[in-house]
Amino acid sequence: MTHGCLKCLKYTMCIANFLCFICGVALVGFGVFMMVNFKVTALTPSLPSFNLANMLLISGIIISCVSFLGFLGALKENRCLLLTFFLMLFFLLVVELTAACMLLLYENDIANWVEHDLNKGLEEAKGNHSDVSRSEWDLVQKTFDCCGVHNVSDWGDNVPVSCCLNDCTGSPTPQYRSTGCLDKMRSWFEENFLTTGISVIVLCIIEVLGMCFAMTLFCHISRSGLGYKL
């Protein structure tokens, strides 16, 4: 009975990690696709690499590597791989919980930093008239139905097309989006705070279950004397 349960646990880990590996590879592919086809610049100059394409790429690599370790360790019943998988999940869990605590403790400071950096990024985008340098601002302004950091006046006389509600090029009285992106982002975060919190809790539960499964298999292999079976 115990052997059957452990065998079921082993193949459950294999299937779950294989699905996570496929998702991670898909994220890597999508991130590379965005980097090649969309020349985006970061909204925050303090973090020049903090854009959607890079975040997808990094997340995909992490998910792929961790899930591959879990899949191979469970399939081969390898103690070294299972222990590495456990430690990596534990490290990710600690990082996620630390980031969540920092966001809650320093919410106002982070909000002020984001506002300052968005203003700085917008000033840099204003100085460059090419569409490439504004692509990420255009994406944000269209997605959140906003314009500038606080309002359309932030762009001065160099208002991008993404701020327009109508055809700005052919209209004598163009209409612009009235709300700033900072307020829209803050409202979106507040509206999705519960969903984000639930998602983080679910992710932590999945990671804890993965750690429990890995340690259970690790202890079973140690007791059975299989060693570093490959």
CSV table of C-alpha atoms in Angstrom, one decimal:
chain,number,residue,atom,x,y,z
A,1,MET,CA,0.0,0.0,0.0
A,2,THR,CA,2.8,2.4,1.0
A,3,HIS,CA,4.8,1.5,-2.1
A,4,GLY,CA,1.7,2.2,-4.3
A,5,CYS,CA,1.2,5.6,-2.7
A,6,LEU,CA,4.8,6.6,-3.2
A,7,LYS,CA,4.7,5.5,-6.8
A,8,CYS,CA,1.5,7.6,-7.3
A,9,LEU,CA,3.3,10.5,-5.6
A,10,LYS,CA,6.3,10.1,-7.9
A,11,TYR,CA,4.3,10.2,-11.1
A,12,THR,CA,2.1,13.0,-9.8
A,13,MET,CA,5.3,15.0,-9.3
A,14,CYS,CA,6.5,14.1,-12.8
A,15,ILE,CA,3.3,15.1,-14.5
A,16,ALA,CA,2.9,18.4,-12.5
A,17,ASN,CA,6.6,19.4,-13.1
A,18,PHE,CA,6.3,18.4,-16.8
A,19,LEU,CA,3.3,20.7,-17.2
A,20,CYS,CA,5.1,23.5,-15.4
A,21,PHE,CA,8.2,23.0,-17.6
A,22,ILE,CA,6.0,23.3,-20.8
A,23,CYS,CA,4.5,26.6,-19.4
A,24,GLY,CA,8.0,27.9,-18.6
A,25,VAL,CA,9.3,27.1,-22.1
A,26,ALA,CA,6.2,28.9,-23.5
A,27,LEU,CA,7.0,32.0,-21.4
A,28,VAL,CA,10.6,31.9,-22.6
A,29,GLY,CA,9.5,31.7,-26.2
A,30,PHE,CA,7.0,34.5,-25.8
A,31,GLY,CA,9.6,36.7,-24.1
A,32,VAL,CA,12.1,36.1,-26.9
A,33,PHE,CA,9.4,36.8,-29.5
A,34,MET,CA,8.6,40.2,-27.8
A,35,MET,CA,12.3,41.1,-27.5
A,36,VAL,CA,12.8,40.4,-31.2
A,37,ASN,CA,9.6,41.9,-32.6
A,38,PHE,CA,8.9,44.8,-30.1
A,39,LYS,CA,11.7,47.2,-29.4
A,40,VAL,CA,10.4,48.4,-26.0
A,41,THR,CA,12.1,50.6,-23.4
A,42,ALA,CA,11.5,50.4,-19.7
A,43,LEU,CA,9.1,52.8,-18.1
A,44,THR,CA,11.4,53.1,-15.1
A,45,PRO,CA,14.9,54.4,-15.9
A,46,SER,CA,16.2,53.3,-12.5
A,47,LEU,CA,15.5,49.7,-13.7
A,48,PRO,CA,16.4,49.8,-17.4
A,49,SER,CA,15.8,46.0,-17.8
A,50,PHE,CA,12.4,46.0,-16.1
A,51,ASN,CA,10.1,45.5,-19.0
A,52,LEU,CA,7.5,42.9,-20.0
A,53,ALA,CA,9.7,41.0,-22.4
A,54,ASN,CA,12.6,40.6,-19.9
A,55,MET,CA,10.2,39.7,-17.0
A,56,LEU,CA,8.6,37.0,-19.1
A,57,LEU,CA,12.0,35.6,-20.1
A,58,ILE,CA,13.3,35.5,-16.6
A,59,SER,CA,10.2,34.0,-15.2
A,60,GLY,CA,10.1,31.4,-17.9
A,61,ILE,CA,13.8,30.4,-17.3
A,62,ILE,CA,13.2,30.1,-13.5
A,63,ILE,CA,10.0,28.0,-14.0
A,64,SER,CA,11.7,25.8,-16.6
A,65,CYS,CA,14.8,25.1,-14.6
A,66,VAL,CA,13.1,24.4,-11.3
A,67,SER,CA,10.4,22.2,-12.8
A,68,PHE,CA,13.0,20.2,-14.9
A,69,LEU,CA,14.9,19.5,-11.7
A,70,GLY,CA,11.7,18.3,-10.0
A,71,PHE,CA,10.7,16.2,-13.0
A,72,LEU,CA,14.0,14.5,-13.5
A,73,GLY,CA,14.6,14.0,-9.7
A,74,ALA,CA,11.2,12.3,-9.3
A,75,LEU,CA,11.5,10.2,-12.5
A,76,LYS,CA,15.0,9.0,-11.7
A,77,GLU,CA,14.5,8.9,-7.9
A,78,ASN,CA,17.7,10.9,-7.5
A,79,ARG,CA,18.2,12.3,-4.0
A,80,CYS,CA,20.6,15.1,-5.1
A,81,LEU,CA,18.1,16.5,-7.7
A,82,LEU,CA,15.2,16.2,-5.3
A,83,LEU,CA,17.1,18.0,-2.6
A,84,THR,CA,18.1,20.7,-5.0
A,85,PHE,CA,14.5,21.0,-6.2
A,86,PHE,CA,13.4,21.4,-2.5
A,87,LEU,CA,16.0,24.1,-1.8
A,88,MET,CA,15.2,26.1,-4.9
A,89,LEU,CA,11.5,26.0,-4.0
A,90,PHE,CA,12.3,27.1,-0.5
A,91,PHE,CA,14.4,29.9,-1.7
A,92,LEU,CA,11.7,31.1,-4.1
A,93,LEU,CA,9.1,30.9,-1.3
A,94,VAL,CA,11.3,33.0,1.0
A,95,VAL,CA,11.9,35.6,-1.8
A,96,GLU,CA,8.1,35.9,-2.6
A,97,LEU,CA,7.1,36.2,1.1
A,98,THR,CA,9.9,38.8,1.6
A,99,ALA,CA,8.8,40.8,-1.4
A,100,ALA,CA,5.1,40.7,-0.2
A,101,CYS,CA,6.1,42.0,3.3
A,102,MET,CA,8.3,44.7,1.8
A,103,LEU,CA,5.4,45.9,-0.4
A,104,LEU,CA,3.1,46.1,2.6
A,105,LEU,CA,5.6,47.8,4.9
A,106,TYR,CA,7.0,50.3,2.4
A,107,GLU,CA,3.9,50.9,0.3
A,108,ASN,CA,4.1,54.7,0.5
A,109,ASP,CA,7.8,54.8,-0.2
A,110,ILE,CA,7.4,52.5,-3.2
A,111,ALA,CA,4.5,54.6,-4.5
A,112,ASN,CA,6.6,57.8,-4.3
A,113,TRP,CA,9.6,56.0,-6.0
A,114,VAL,CA,7.3,54.7,-8.8
A,115,GLU,CA,5.9,58.2,-9.4
A,116,HIS,CA,9.3,59.8,-9.5
A,117,ASP,CA,10.7,57.2,-11.9
A,118,LEU,CA,7.7,57.4,-14.2
A,119,ASN,CA,8.1,61.1,-14.4
A,120,LYS,CA,11.8,60.6,-15.2
A,121,GLY,CA,11.0,58.0,-17.9
A,122,LEU,CA,8.4,60.2,-19.5
A,123,GLU,CA,10.9,63.1,-19.7
A,124,GLU,CA,13.3,60.8,-21.5
A,125,ALA,CA,10.5,59.6,-23.9
A,126,LYS,CA,9.6,63.3,-24.6
A,127,GLY,CA,13.2,64.0,-25.6
A,128,ASN,CA,13.2,61.2,-28.2
A,129,HIS,CA,10.6,61.6,-31.0
A,130,SER,CA,11.0,58.1,-32.4
A,131,ASP,CA,8.1,55.6,-32.1
A,132,VAL,CA,10.5,52.9,-30.8
A,133,SER,CA,11.4,54.8,-27.6
A,134,ARG,CA,7.7,55.4,-26.9
A,135,SER,CA,6.4,51.9,-27.6
A,136,GLU,CA,6.0,50.9,-24.0
A,137,TRP,CA,4.4,54.2,-23.0
A,138,ASP,CA,2.0,53.7,-25.9
A,139,LEU,CA,1.1,50.2,-24.7
A,140,VAL,CA,0.5,51.4,-21.2
A,141,GLN,CA,-1.6,54.4,-22.2
A,142,LYS,CA,-3.8,52.3,-24.5
A,143,THR,CA,-4.2,49.5,-22.0
A,144,PHE,CA,-5.1,51.6,-19.0
A,145,ASP,CA,-6.9,54.3,-21.1
A,146,CYS,CA,-4.7,57.1,-19.6
A,147,CYS,CA,-2.2,59.7,-20.7
A,148,GLY,CA,1.0,60.9,-19.1
A,149,VAL,CA,1.8,60.3,-15.5
A,150,HIS,CA,-0.8,62.7,-14.0
A,151,ASN,CA,-2.5,64.0,-17.1
A,152,VAL,CA,-2.0,65.0,-20.8
A,153,SER,CA,-0.1,68.2,-19.8
A,154,ASP,CA,2.9,66.0,-18.8
A,155,TRP,CA,3.7,65.5,-22.5
A,156,GLY,CA,3.6,69.3,-23.2
A,157,ASP,CA,3.4,70.0,-26.9
A,158,ASN,CA,4.7,66.6,-27.8
A,159,VAL,CA,1.6,64.5,-27.1
A,160,PRO,CA,1.8,60.9,-28.6
A,161,VAL,CA,-1.0,59.4,-30.7
A,162,SER,CA,-1.8,56.9,-28.0
A,163,CYS,CA,-3.2,59.7,-25.8
A,164,CYS,CA,-5.8,60.6,-28.5
A,165,LEU,CA,-9.5,59.5,-28.2
A,166,ASN,CA,-10.1,60.5,-31.8
A,167,ASP,CA,-8.0,61.1,-34.9
A,168,CYS,CA,-5.6,63.7,-33.6
A,169,THR,CA,-3.8,64.2,-36.9
A,170,GLY,CA,-6.9,65.2,-38.8
A,171,SER,CA,-8.9,66.9,-36.1
A,172,PRO,CA,-8.6,70.6,-35.4
A,173,THR,CA,-9.8,70.0,-31.8
A,174,PRO,CA,-8.2,66.7,-30.7
A,175,GLN,CA,-9.6,64.9,-27.6
A,176,TYR,CA,-7.1,63.3,-25.2
A,177,ARG,CA,-7.4,60.8,-22.4
A,178,SER,CA,-8.0,62.9,-19.3
A,179,THR,CA,-6.7,60.6,-16.5
A,180,GLY,CA,-3.1,60.0,-15.7
A,181,CYS,CA,-1.5,56.6,-15.8
A,182,LEU,CA,-0.3,56.8,-12.2
A,183,ASP,CA,-3.9,57.1,-10.9
A,184,LYS,CA,-5.1,54.4,-13.3
A,185,MET,CA,-2.4,52.0,-12.2
A,186,ARG,CA,-3.1,52.7,-8.6
A,187,SER,CA,-6.8,52.0,-9.1
A,188,TRP,CA,-6.1,48.8,-11.1
A,189,PHE,CA,-3.9,47.6,-8.3
A,190,GLU,CA,-6.5,48.3,-5.6
A,191,GLU,CA,-9.2,46.6,-7.7
A,192,ASN,CA,-7.1,43.5,-8.2
A,193,PHE,CA,-5.5,43.5,-4.8
A,194,LEU,CA,-7.7,40.5,-3.6
A,195,THR,CA,-7.1,38.6,-6.8
A,196,THR,CA,-3.3,39.2,-6.6
A,197,GLY,CA,-3.3,38.1,-2.9
A,198,ILE,CA,-5.2,34.9,-3.6
A,199,SER,CA,-2.8,34.2,-6.6
A,200,VAL,CA,0.2,34.6,-4.3
A,201,ILE,CA,-1.3,32.4,-1.6
A,202,VAL,CA,-2.2,29.7,-4.2
A,203,LEU,CA,1.4,29.9,-5.6
A,204,CYS,CA,2.9,29.5,-2.1
A,205,ILE,CA,0.6,26.5,-1.4
A,206,ILE,CA,1.7,24.8,-4.7
A,207,GLU,CA,5.4,25.5,-3.8
A,208,VAL,CA,4.9,24.1,-0.2
A,209,LEU,CA,3.2,20.9,-1.7
A,210,GLY,CA,6.1,20.5,-4.1
A,211,MET,CA,8.5,20.8,-1.2
A,212,CYS,CA,6.5,18.2,0.8
A,213,PHE,CA,6.4,15.8,-2.1
A,214,ALA,CA,10.1,16.2,-2.9
A,215,MET,CA,11.1,15.6,0.8
A,216,THR,CA,8.8,12.6,1.1
A,217,LEU,CA,10.4,10.9,-1.9
A,218,PHE,CA,13.8,11.9,-0.7
A,219,CYS,CA,13.2,10.3,2.7
A,220,HIS,CA,11.8,7.1,1.1
A,221,ILE,CA,14.8,6.8,-1.2
A,222,SER,CA,17.2,7.3,1.7
A,223,ARG,CA,15.4,4.6,3.8
A,224,SER,CA,15.4,2.1,0.9
A,225,GLY,CA,19.1,2.6,0.3
A,226,LEU,CA,18.8,3.5,-3.3
A,227,GLY,CA,21.4,6.3,-2.9
A,228,TYR,CA,22.0,8.5,-6.0
A,229,LYS,CA,20.2,6.2,-8.4
A,230,LEU,CA,20.4,7.4,-12.0
